[in-house]
mmCIF file of C-alpha atoms in Angstrom:
data_model
loop_
_atom_site.group_PDB
_atom_site.id
_atom_site.type_symbol
_atom_site.label_atom_id
_atom_site.label_comp_id
_atom_site.label_asym_id
_atom_site.label_seq_id
_atom_site.Cartn_x
_atom_site.Cartn_y
_atom_site.Cartn_z
ATOM 1 C CA MET A 15 37.954 2.546 36.743
ATOM 2 C CA SER A 16 40.896 0.382 37.609
ATOM 3 C CA GLU A 17 44.084 1.119 36.837
ATOM 4 C CA ARG A 18 43.896 -0.690 33.776
ATOM 5 C CA LEU A 19 43.471 1.305 30.546
ATOM 6 C CA MET A 20 41.827 0.443 27.225
ATOM 7 C CA SER A 21 45.054 0.717 25.100
ATOM 8 C CA ASP A 22 46.382 -2.032 27.439
ATOM 9 C CA ILE A 23 43.783 -4.268 26.062
ATOM 10 C CA GLY A 24 44.675 -6.179 22.528
ATOM 11 C CA VAL A 25 42.037 -7.251 20.204
ATOM 12 C CA ALA A 26 42.302 -9.587 17.349
ATOM 13 C CA VAL A 27 39.366 -8.783 14.888
ATOM 14 C CA VAL A 28 38.288 -11.977 12.819
ATOM 15 C CA GLY A 29 36.864 -11.228 9.172
ATOM 16 C CA ALA A 30 37.905 -9.103 6.590
ATOM 17 C CA GLY A 31 35.014 -8.565 4.883
ATOM 18 C CA PHE A 32 32.456 -5.515 5.414
ATOM 19 C CA ILE A 33 32.077 -5.070 8.747
ATOM 20 C CA GLY A 34 35.617 -6.755 10.012
ATOM 21 C CA PRO A 35 37.011 -3.305 9.017
ATOM 22 C CA VAL A 36 34.431 -1.265 10.447
ATOM 23 C CA HIS A 37 34.958 -2.982 14.082
ATOM 24 C CA VAL A 38 38.970 -2.209 13.431
ATOM 25 C CA GLU A 39 38.195 1.528 12.754
ATOM 26 C CA ALA A 40 35.822 1.662 15.682
ATOM 27 C CA LEU A 41 38.291 -0.054 18.097
ATOM 28 C CA ARG A 42 40.960 2.332 17.377
ATOM 29 C CA ARG A 43 38.595 5.138 17.839
ATOM 30 C CA ALA A 44 37.393 3.785 21.299
ATOM 31 C CA GLY A 45 41.295 3.891 22.336
ATOM 32 C CA VAL A 46 41.811 -0.136 22.387
ATOM 33 C CA THR A 47 44.652 -1.847 20.561
ATOM 34 C CA VAL A 48 44.294 -4.079 17.529
ATOM 35 C CA THR A 49 46.616 -6.823 17.484
ATOM 36 C CA GLY A 50 46.050 -8.001 13.523
ATOM 37 C CA ILE A 51 43.144 -9.420 11.766
ATOM 38 C CA LEU A 52 42.264 -12.960 10.131
ATOM 39 C CA GLY A 53 40.323 -13.296 6.895
ATOM 40 C CA VAL A 54 39.198 -16.499 5.096
ATOM 41 C CA SER A 55 42.798 -16.891 3.299
ATOM 42 C CA ASP A 56 46.605 -15.943 3.882
ATOM 43 C CA ASP A 57 45.851 -13.270 0.994
ATOM 44 C CA GLU A 58 42.947 -11.817 2.196
ATOM 45 C CA SER A 59 44.392 -11.685 6.146
ATOM 46 C CA HIS A 60 47.774 -10.012 4.524
ATOM 47 C CA ALA A 61 45.759 -7.533 2.288
ATOM 48 C CA ALA A 62 43.602 -6.391 5.260
ATOM 49 C CA ALA A 63 46.603 -6.104 7.651
ATOM 50 C CA ALA A 64 48.147 -4.058 4.877
ATOM 51 C CA ASN A 65 45.297 -1.997 4.012
ATOM 52 C CA LEU A 66 43.857 -1.282 7.685
ATOM 53 C CA GLY A 67 47.677 -0.625 8.634
ATOM 54 C CA LEU A 68 47.673 -3.179 11.283
ATOM 55 C CA PRO A 69 50.626 -5.092 12.550
ATOM 56 C CA ARG A 70 49.735 -8.749 12.263
ATOM 57 C CA ALA A 71 47.966 -11.124 9.604
ATOM 58 C CA TYR A 72 46.977 -13.974 11.213
ATOM 59 C CA ALA A 73 47.410 -17.241 9.918
ATOM 60 C CA SER A 74 44.586 -18.954 11.521
ATOM 61 C CA PHE A 75 42.248 -18.606 14.469
ATOM 62 C CA GLU A 76 44.256 -20.960 16.642
ATOM 63 C CA GLU A 77 47.141 -18.567 16.416
ATOM 64 C CA ILE A 78 44.999 -15.801 17.915
ATOM 65 C CA LEU A 79 43.948 -18.104 20.776
ATOM 66 C CA VAL A 80 47.283 -18.664 21.726
ATOM 67 C CA ASP A 81 48.460 -15.404 21.349
ATOM 68 C CA PRO A 82 49.212 -13.959 24.901
ATOM 69 C CA GLY A 83 48.870 -9.940 23.580
ATOM 70 C CA VAL A 84 44.976 -10.932 22.561
ATOM 71 C CA THR A 85 42.693 -9.983 25.621
ATOM 72 C CA ALA A 86 39.428 -10.362 23.485
ATOM 73 C CA VAL A 87 38.466 -11.482 20.324
ATOM 74 C CA HIS A 88 35.755 -9.559 17.495
ATOM 75 C CA LEU A 89 33.801 -12.270 15.401
ATOM 76 C CA ALA A 90 32.366 -10.624 12.148
ATOM 77 C CA THR A 91 32.582 -14.197 10.438
ATOM 78 C CA PRO A 92 29.585 -16.042 8.593
ATOM 79 C CA ASN A 93 26.883 -16.806 11.412
ATOM 80 C CA ARG A 94 27.637 -20.550 11.024
ATOM 81 C CA LEU A 95 31.116 -19.830 12.463
ATOM 82 C CA HIS A 96 30.003 -17.626 15.490
ATOM 83 C CA TYR A 97 29.233 -20.700 17.810
ATOM 84 C CA PRO A 98 32.677 -22.842 17.068
ATOM 85 C CA MET A 99 34.393 -19.588 17.475
ATOM 86 C CA ALA A 100 33.062 -17.905 20.388
ATOM 87 C CA ARG A 101 33.271 -21.252 22.534
ATOM 88 C CA GLN A 102 36.633 -21.793 21.572
ATOM 89 C CA ALA A 103 37.512 -18.296 22.385
ATOM 90 C CA LEU A 104 35.762 -18.379 25.904
ATOM 91 C CA GLU A 105 37.779 -21.523 26.490
ATOM 92 C CA ALA A 106 41.018 -19.725 25.749
ATOM 93 C CA GLY A 107 40.317 -17.460 28.277
ATOM 94 C CA LYS A 108 39.356 -14.449 25.595
ATOM 95 C CA HIS A 109 36.512 -11.875 26.183
ATOM 96 C CA VAL A 110 34.578 -12.233 22.679
ATOM 97 C CA MET A 111 32.674 -9.451 21.125
ATOM 98 C CA CYS A 112 30.125 -11.371 18.653
ATOM 99 C CA GLU A 113 28.479 -10.131 15.484
ATOM 100 C CA LYS A 114 24.618 -11.037 15.323
ATOM 101 C CA PRO A 115 23.374 -13.674 15.546
ATOM 102 C CA LEU A 116 25.183 -15.166 18.210
ATOM 103 C CA ALA A 117 24.623 -18.912 16.815
ATOM 104 C CA MET A 118 22.509 -20.898 14.269
ATOM 105 C CA ASN A 119 19.817 -22.362 16.889
ATOM 106 C CA SER A 120 18.943 -21.669 20.796
ATOM 107 C CA ARG A 121 20.488 -24.907 21.684
ATOM 108 C CA GLU A 122 24.255 -23.307 21.018
ATOM 109 C CA SER A 123 23.480 -20.009 22.146
ATOM 110 C CA ALA A 124 22.388 -21.189 25.480
ATOM 111 C CA GLU A 125 25.418 -23.070 25.787
ATOM 112 C CA LEU A 126 27.222 -19.858 24.986
ATOM 113 C CA VAL A 127 25.531 -18.275 27.703
ATOM 114 C CA ALA A 128 26.206 -20.793 30.390
ATOM 115 C CA LEU A 129 29.714 -21.163 29.145
ATOM 116 C CA ALA A 130 30.475 -16.776 29.563
ATOM 117 C CA ALA A 131 28.876 -17.319 33.255
ATOM 118 C CA LYS A 132 31.080 -20.100 33.918
ATOM 119 C CA THR A 133 34.357 -18.128 32.439
ATOM 120 C CA LYS A 134 33.405 -14.962 33.823
ATOM 121 C CA LEU A 135 34.459 -13.308 30.743
ATOM 122 C CA ALA A 136 33.044 -10.530 29.472
ATOM 123 C CA ALA A 137 30.802 -11.904 26.122
ATOM 124 C CA GLY A 138 28.901 -9.038 24.125
ATOM 125 C CA VAL A 139 26.668 -9.107 21.075
ATOM 126 C CA ASN A 140 27.019 -6.222 18.559
ATOM 127 C CA TYR A 141 23.601 -4.899 18.403
ATOM 128 C CA ASN A 142 24.950 -1.396 17.794
ATOM 129 C CA VAL A 143 22.188 0.250 17.068
ATOM 130 C CA ARG A 144 21.214 0.590 20.516
ATOM 131 C CA PHE A 145 24.261 3.210 20.748
ATOM 132 C CA TYR A 146 22.601 5.816 18.775
ATOM 133 C CA PRO A 147 22.514 8.714 21.381
ATOM 134 C CA LEU A 148 18.684 9.207 20.400
ATOM 135 C CA CYS A 149 17.990 5.768 21.033
ATOM 136 C CA LEU A 150 19.378 5.966 24.467
ATOM 137 C CA GLN A 151 17.251 9.201 24.903
ATOM 138 C CA MET A 152 14.398 7.294 23.938
ATOM 139 C CA ARG A 153 15.113 4.651 26.591
ATOM 140 C CA GLU A 154 15.484 7.378 29.087
ATOM 141 C CA LEU A 155 12.125 8.762 28.431
ATOM 142 C CA VAL A 156 10.415 5.253 28.044
ATOM 143 C CA ARG A 157 11.874 3.344 30.907
ATOM 144 C CA GLY A 158 11.834 6.479 32.949
ATOM 145 C CA GLY A 159 8.239 6.957 32.733
ATOM 146 C CA ASP A 160 7.906 10.253 31.395
ATOM 147 C CA LEU A 161 5.706 8.500 28.586
ATOM 148 C CA GLY A 162 3.459 6.482 31.066
ATOM 149 C CA SER A 163 2.460 3.145 30.069
ATOM 150 C CA VAL A 164 3.522 1.553 26.399
ATOM 151 C CA PHE A 165 0.249 0.822 24.178
ATOM 152 C CA SER A 166 1.946 0.035 20.899
ATOM 153 C CA VAL A 167 5.676 -0.424 19.261
ATOM 154 C CA CYS A 168 5.717 -0.658 15.418
ATOM 155 C CA GLY A 169 8.096 0.230 12.460
ATOM 156 C CA SER A 170 10.074 -1.505 10.163
ATOM 157 C CA TYR A 171 13.963 -2.079 9.011
ATOM 158 C CA VAL A 172 14.172 -2.201 5.134
ATOM 159 C CA GLN A 173 17.137 -2.038 2.419
ATOM 160 C CA ASP A 174 17.358 -2.567 -1.180
ATOM 161 C CA TRP A 175 20.782 -4.217 -1.699
ATOM 162 C CA LEU A 176 19.079 -7.483 -2.644
ATOM 163 C CA LEU A 177 16.384 -6.076 -4.648
ATOM 164 C CA TYR A 178 17.478 -7.877 -7.897
ATOM 165 C CA PRO A 179 17.570 -11.900 -8.329
ATOM 166 C CA THR A 180 21.450 -10.797 -9.308
ATOM 167 C CA ASP A 181 22.323 -9.534 -6.039
ATOM 168 C CA TYR A 182 24.073 -12.180 -4.148
ATOM 169 C CA ASN A 183 26.068 -12.802 -0.832
ATOM 170 C CA TRP A 184 26.790 -15.439 1.356
ATOM 171 C CA ARG A 185 23.974 -14.412 3.425
ATOM 172 C CA VAL A 186 21.124 -15.317 1.200
ATOM 173 C CA LEU A 187 22.187 -19.506 2.005
ATOM 174 C CA ALA A 188 20.610 -20.990 4.878
ATOM 175 C CA GLU A 189 23.575 -23.354 5.479
ATOM 176 C CA GLU A 190 25.649 -20.307 5.755
ATOM 177 C CA GLY A 191 23.607 -17.486 7.667
ATOM 178 C CA GLY A 192 20.742 -20.099 9.143
ATOM 179 C CA GLU A 193 17.329 -20.250 7.894
ATOM 180 C CA LEU A 194 16.097 -17.023 8.456
ATOM 181 C CA ARG A 195 17.945 -14.079 6.700
ATOM 182 C CA ALA A 196 16.399 -10.599 6.737
ATOM 183 C CA VAL A 197 14.807 -11.032 10.170
ATOM 184 C CA ALA A 198 17.987 -12.642 11.394
ATOM 185 C CA ASP A 199 19.783 -9.845 9.647
ATOM 186 C CA ILE A 200 18.310 -6.723 10.531
ATOM 187 C CA GLY A 201 14.932 -7.789 12.005
ATOM 188 C CA THR A 202 16.800 -8.767 15.161
ATOM 189 C CA HIS A 203 18.452 -5.239 15.215
ATOM 190 C CA TRP A 204 14.970 -3.672 15.545
ATOM 191 C CA LEU A 205 13.918 -6.283 18.138
ATOM 192 C CA ASP A 206 16.887 -5.698 20.472
ATOM 193 C CA LEU A 207 16.036 -2.174 20.117
ATOM 194 C CA VAL A 208 12.527 -2.253 21.198
ATOM 195 C CA HIS A 209 13.850 -4.332 24.159
ATOM 196 C CA ALA A 210 16.763 -2.109 25.016
ATOM 197 C CA VAL A 211 14.314 0.978 24.788
ATOM 198 C CA THR A 212 11.182 -0.342 26.682
ATOM 199 C CA GLY A 213 12.389 -3.369 28.755
ATOM 200 C CA LEU A 214 9.443 -5.277 27.101
ATOM 201 C CA GLU A 215 9.668 -8.867 26.520
ATOM 202 C CA VAL A 216 7.785 -10.469 23.670
ATOM 203 C CA GLU A 217 5.626 -13.336 24.674
ATOM 204 C CA SER A 218 4.449 -14.367 21.004
ATOM 205 C CA VAL A 219 4.646 -13.915 17.388
ATOM 206 C CA CYS A 220 2.346 -14.210 14.260
ATOM 207 C CA ALA A 221 4.781 -13.859 11.303
ATOM 208 C CA ASP A 222 4.273 -14.064 7.253
ATOM 209 C CA LEU A 223 7.560 -14.351 5.328
ATOM 210 C CA ALA A 224 8.151 -14.034 1.473
ATOM 211 C CA THR A 225 11.207 -15.372 -0.597
ATOM 212 C CA VAL A 226 10.779 -12.827 -3.456
ATOM 213 C CA HIS A 227 13.422 -14.388 -5.498
ATOM 214 C CA PRO A 228 13.449 -18.210 -4.883
ATOM 215 C CA VAL A 229 16.517 -18.308 -7.314
ATOM 216 C CA ARG A 230 19.410 -15.907 -7.568
ATOM 217 C CA GLN A 231 22.389 -15.823 -9.750
ATOM 218 C CA ARG A 232 25.471 -16.363 -7.833
ATOM 219 C CA PRO A 233 28.772 -15.033 -9.065
ATOM 220 C CA LYS A 234 31.612 -17.459 -9.313
ATOM 221 C CA GLY A 235 33.560 -15.655 -6.220
ATOM 222 C CA GLU A 236 31.986 -14.483 -3.171
ATOM 223 C CA VAL A 237 30.460 -10.835 -2.911
ATOM 224 C CA GLU A 238 31.220 -8.356 -0.208
ATOM 225 C CA THR A 239 28.055 -7.414 1.657
ATOM 226 C CA PHE A 240 26.454 -4.503 -0.112
ATOM 227 C CA SER A 241 28.955 -4.540 -2.719
ATOM 228 C CA GLY A 242 27.135 -6.302 -5.260
ATOM 229 C CA LYS A 243 25.486 -3.270 -7.004
ATOM 230 C CA MET A 244 28.449 -1.369 -7.379
ATOM 231 C CA GLY A 245 29.032 -3.347 -10.735
ATOM 232 C CA LYS A 246 28.324 -6.357 -12.819
ATOM 233 C CA THR A 247 29.934 -9.654 -12.421
ATOM 234 C CA ALA A 248 30.039 -11.743 -16.246
ATOM 235 C CA ALA A 249 29.987 -15.123 -15.114
ATOM 236 C CA THR A 250 27.014 -16.426 -12.626
ATOM 237 C CA GLU A 251 25.516 -19.995 -11.491
ATOM 238 C CA PRO A 252 21.748 -20.524 -10.638
ATOM 239 C CA VAL A 253 21.488 -20.823 -6.843
ATOM 240 C CA GLU A 254 18.202 -22.007 -4.896
ATOM 241 C CA ILE A 255 16.696 -19.626 -2.348
ATOM 242 C CA ARG A 256 15.453 -20.966 0.841
ATOM 243 C CA THR A 257 15.521 -17.436 2.991
ATOM 244 C CA GLU A 258 12.979 -14.692 3.105
ATOM 245 C CA ASP A 259 13.541 -11.411 1.554
ATOM 246 C CA ALA A 260 10.841 -9.661 3.258
ATOM 247 C CA GLY A 261 8.102 -10.210 6.063
ATOM 248 C CA CYS A 262 5.613 -9.002 8.659
ATOM 249 C CA ILE A 263 5.572 -10.029 12.259
ATOM 250 C CA LEU A 264 2.764 -9.323 14.429
ATOM 251 C CA LEU A 265 4.164 -9.059 18.317
ATOM 252 C CA ARG A 266 2.456 -9.207 21.819
ATOM 253 C CA PHE A 267 4.232 -8.236 24.758
ATOM 254 C CA ALA A 268 4.201 -9.256 28.260
ATOM 255 C CA GLY A 269 2.046 -6.762 29.872
ATOM 256 C CA GLY A 270 -0.409 -6.385 27.218
ATOM 257 C CA GLY A 271 1.583 -4.286 24.814
ATOM 258 C CA ARG A 272 1.150 -4.851 21.141
ATOM 259 C CA GLY A 273 3.665 -4.276 18.100
ATOM 260 C CA CYS A 274 4.510 -4.838 14.529
ATOM 261 C CA VAL A 275 7.468 -4.576 12.216
ATOM 262 C CA TRP A 276 8.179 -4.883 8.750
ATOM 263 C CA VAL A 277 11.556 -6.226 7.681
ATOM 264 C CA SER A 278 12.659 -5.980 3.594
ATOM 265 C CA GLN A 279 15.850 -6.205 1.669
ATOM 266 C CA VAL A 280 14.141 -5.499 -1.563
ATOM 267 C CA THR A 281 12.545 -2.133 -0.510
ATOM 268 C CA ALA A 282 14.361 0.571 -3.498
ATOM 269 C CA GLY A 283 15.637 3.475 -2.494
ATOM 270 C CA ARG A 284 15.912 2.314 1.376
ATOM 271 C CA LYS A 285 19.649 1.875 1.624
ATOM 272 C CA ASN A 286 19.659 1.188 5.516
ATOM 273 C CA CYS A 287 16.576 2.328 7.176
ATOM 274 C CA LEU A 288 14.980 1.501 10.703
ATOM 275 C CA ARG A 289 12.024 3.118 11.746
ATOM 276 C CA LEU A 290 10.489 2.930 15.343
ATOM 277 C CA GLU A 291 7.536 4.527 16.720
ATOM 278 C CA ILE A 292 6.408 3.837 20.414
ATOM 279 C CA ALA A 293 2.916 4.940 21.697
ATOM 280 C CA SER A 294 2.168 5.550 25.052
ATOM 281 C CA SER A 295 -0.642 6.735 27.546
ATOM 282 C CA SER A 296 1.081 10.099 28.156
ATOM 283 C CA GLY A 297 3.190 10.472 24.643
ATOM 284 C CA ALA A 298 4.588 9.015 21.796
ATOM 285 C CA VAL A 299 8.651 8.892 20.416
ATOM 286 C CA ALA A 300 9.495 8.044 16.762
ATOM 287 C CA TRP A 301 13.428 7.805 15.412
ATOM 288 C CA ASN A 302 14.709 6.872 11.950
ATOM 289 C CA SER A 303 18.060 5.411 11.353
ATOM 290 C CA GLU A 304 18.740 7.348 8.189
ATOM 291 C CA GLN A 305 18.105 10.684 9.888
ATOM 292 C CA PRO A 306 19.798 9.508 13.724
ATOM 293 C CA ASN A 307 20.322 13.012 14.888
ATOM 294 C CA GLU A 308 16.378 13.860 15.053
ATOM 295 C CA LEU A 309 14.019 12.611 17.714
ATOM 296 C CA TRP A 310 10.324 13.036 17.315
ATOM 297 C CA ILE A 311 8.190 13.588 20.483
ATOM 298 C CA GLY A 312 4.193 13.473 20.145
ATOM 299 C CA HIS A 313 1.792 15.263 22.522
ATOM 300 C CA ARG A 314 -2.110 15.267 22.695
ATOM 301 C CA GLU A 315 -2.280 18.611 24.016
ATOM 302 C CA ARG A 316 1.012 20.667 23.343
ATOM 303 C CA PRO A 317 2.852 21.098 19.947
ATOM 304 C CA ASN A 318 5.048 18.288 19.238
ATOM 305 C CA GLU A 319 8.795 18.319 19.615
ATOM 306 C CA GLN A 320 11.872 17.190 17.361
ATOM 307 C CA LEU A 321 14.730 16.933 19.560
ATOM 308 C CA ILE A 322 18.303 17.339 17.872
ATOM 309 C CA ARG A 323 21.260 15.277 19.438
ATOM 310 C CA ASP A 324 23.020 18.028 21.336
ATOM 311 C CA PRO A 325 25.034 16.929 24.555
ATOM 312 C CA ALA A 326 23.120 20.102 26.293
ATOM 313 C CA LEU A 327 19.739 18.810 25.541
ATOM 314 C CA VAL A 328 19.340 15.352 26.412
ATOM 315 C CA SER A 329 19.912 13.433 30.083
ATOM 316 C CA GLY A 330 23.004 12.923 31.624
ATOM 317 C CA ALA A 331 22.838 8.755 31.046
ATOM 318 C CA VAL A 332 22.967 9.841 27.477
ATOM 319 C CA ARG A 333 25.724 12.628 27.306
ATOM 320 C CA PRO A 334 28.790 10.114 27.875
ATOM 321 C CA TYR A 335 27.424 8.443 24.491
ATOM 322 C CA ILE A 336 27.883 11.639 22.809
ATOM 323 C CA SER A 337 31.578 12.690 21.591
ATOM 324 C CA PHE A 338 30.445 16.130 19.695
ATOM 325 C CA PRO A 339 28.773 19.164 20.226
ATOM 326 C CA GLY A 340 25.229 19.504 18.607
ATOM 327 C CA GLY A 341 25.082 20.233 14.944
ATOM 328 C CA HIS A 342 28.252 18.040 14.485
ATOM 329 C CA ASN A 343 26.510 14.641 13.484
ATOM 330 C CA GLU A 344 27.081 11.551 14.732
ATOM 331 C CA GLY A 345 26.045 7.876 12.792
ATOM 332 C CA PHE A 346 26.393 4.436 11.903
ATOM 333 C CA PRO A 347 30.487 4.176 12.815
ATOM 334 C CA ASP A 348 29.684 6.150 16.043
ATOM 335 C CA THR A 349 27.641 3.526 17.362
ATOM 336 C CA PHE A 350 30.229 1.000 17.074
ATOM 337 C CA LYS A 351 32.685 2.989 18.913
ATOM 338 C CA GLN A 352 30.101 3.511 21.351
ATOM 339 C CA CYS A 353 29.463 0.070 22.225
ATOM 340 C CA PHE A 354 33.131 -1.069 22.095
ATOM 341 C CA ARG A 355 33.654 1.817 24.850
ATOM 342 C CA ALA A 356 31.081 0.432 26.939
ATOM 343 C CA PHE A 357 32.395 -3.324 26.518
ATOM 344 C CA TYR A 358 35.964 -2.476 27.159
ATOM 345 C CA GLY A 359 34.962 -0.098 29.991
ATOM 346 C CA HIS A 360 33.452 -2.987 31.614
ATOM 347 C CA ILE A 361 36.561 -4.903 31.295
ATOM 348 C CA CYS A 362 38.554 -2.147 32.386
ATOM 349 C CA GLN A 363 36.237 -1.405 35.710
ATOM 350 C CA GLY A 364 36.709 -5.172 36.588
ATOM 351 C CA ASP A 365 33.358 -5.801 38.592
ATOM 352 C CA PHE A 366 31.763 -8.551 36.686
ATOM 353 C CA ALA A 367 29.207 -8.309 39.230
ATOM 354 C CA ALA A 368 27.971 -5.060 37.688
ATOM 355 C CA PRO A 369 25.209 -5.065 35.177
ATOM 356 C CA PRO A 370 26.822 -4.983 31.750
ATOM 357 C CA PRO A 371 26.319 -1.602 29.918
ATOM 358 C CA PHE A 372 26.464 -3.546 26.490
ATOM 359 C CA PRO A 373 24.322 -6.276 24.736
ATOM 360 C CA THR A 374 25.004 -9.496 26.308
ATOM 361 C CA PHE A 375 25.296 -13.391 25.058
ATOM 362 C CA ALA A 376 21.822 -13.595 26.980
ATOM 363 C CA ASP A 377 20.568 -10.555 24.606
ATOM 364 C CA GLY A 378 21.469 -12.690 21.893
ATOM 365 C CA HIS A 379 19.978 -16.027 22.862
ATOM 366 C CA ARG A 380 16.945 -13.678 23.413
ATOM 367 C CA GLU A 381 16.887 -12.892 19.749
ATOM 368 C CA ILE A 382 17.520 -16.466 18.645
ATOM 369 C CA LEU A 383 14.113 -17.695 20.593
ATOM 370 C CA LEU A 384 12.714 -14.957 19.111
ATOM 371 C CA CYS A 385 13.611 -15.949 15.496
ATOM 372 C CA GLU A 386 12.950 -19.664 16.224
ATOM 373 C CA ALA A 387 9.149 -18.702 17.248
ATOM 374 C CA ILE A 388 8.907 -16.243 14.027
ATOM 375 C CA LEU A 389 10.168 -19.100 11.791
ATOM 376 C CA ALA A 390 7.632 -21.880 13.396
ATOM 377 C CA SER A 391 4.906 -18.984 13.249
ATOM 378 C CA HIS A 392 5.716 -18.269 9.468
ATOM 379 C CA ARG A 393 5.309 -22.242 8.657
ATOM 380 C CA GLN A 394 2.428 -22.985 10.824
ATOM 381 C CA GLN A 395 0.596 -19.830 9.452
ATOM 382 C CA GLN A 396 -0.465 -19.233 13.385
ATOM 383 C CA TRP A 397 0.786 -17.138 16.825
ATOM 384 C CA VAL A 398 3.785 -18.923 18.339
ATOM 385 C CA ALA A 399 4.715 -18.562 22.023
ATOM 386 C CA VAL A 400 8.145 -17.284 22.118
ATOM 387 C CA GLY A 401 10.418 -20.246 23.648
ATOM 388 C CA SER A 402 8.069 -22.775 22.552
ATOM 389 C CA ALA A 403 10.407 -23.675 19.281
ATOM 390 C CA ALA A 404 13.583 -23.354 21.256
ATOM 391 C CA GLY A 405 16.560 -25.459 19.540
ATOM 392 C CA ALA A 406 14.422 -27.065 16.870
ATOM 393 C CA ASP A 407 16.544 -27.639 13.960
ATOM 394 C CA LYS A 408 13.626 -26.676 11.440
#
């Protein structure tokens, strides 16, 4: 690593809702300096800065872009703002870590990929799930050839925070989050994890999606993600919903592998559950995000294994991503820390020709191409090749 330290890097966080403060906490744990935060209003910015103990509440995004103390910008805003803010930040010479999805369509995401390459700046998308240590261990087993050729990849990502028609958040609105919601919001985490672990590329998809609640009751005042079920709001108004609550997607991978995933935000009792099982010619592996410190390894001719997250038991490549001894569990907040450590470690190294150890804008673009194919497949009720619907405003 060069002489530059992570603590020398100043980062401004844009977004003070559910995920923005998660970024702040993880950045601090990674040893990166957080210069301040920007919310949707001066009141929210000042309240967030005070609650998080930050030195500055920014008054505008433009104020962040001209701040010489800001090396990088984290975008934790509604989806429709990702593209314009990421573009402006790169043009201002700032590195960017963006929440998913990277943009609202593949024309925008392709432009951001090209701009990141042109500016030679670090540009990442926060697919944090791939940084669970046992997901990294799965990658070592699959890509290292221990399990042989991949036959199938199956799983789900399910939640219950939008179970009732009275549950509401800006994400349910197509104009704010895009025409896909459950798939784009959580399904892309599953799809990115599959690519990160296996290296397989999805060639075509067949999707069947469902909007369980075509009308929801919107509170008169926005609701933070996951917070709606904490209490009741007196005044509401009906709002039409055009985004999906759940859906099933069949996958065909290059090379002949097959897959399927069920995505739902209306599954009672499942708070944030991603499940993945990979079947290969010499074995299988399975992982569940609600038991993230256990990895099941399946065998045909000998007993199955249950690997517990322990730096002494995983491969050398995974060990740097574990901060505590075995039996001292790590979880959701730690994945953000490890993702950001990879991102800022890359910046500190200063070698941008080296393969980036974090999810890049190119990874974010891949997910948007997948989303466009999934939406087109659902509407056409047939298999659709990935990339054939690229950039279409459907």
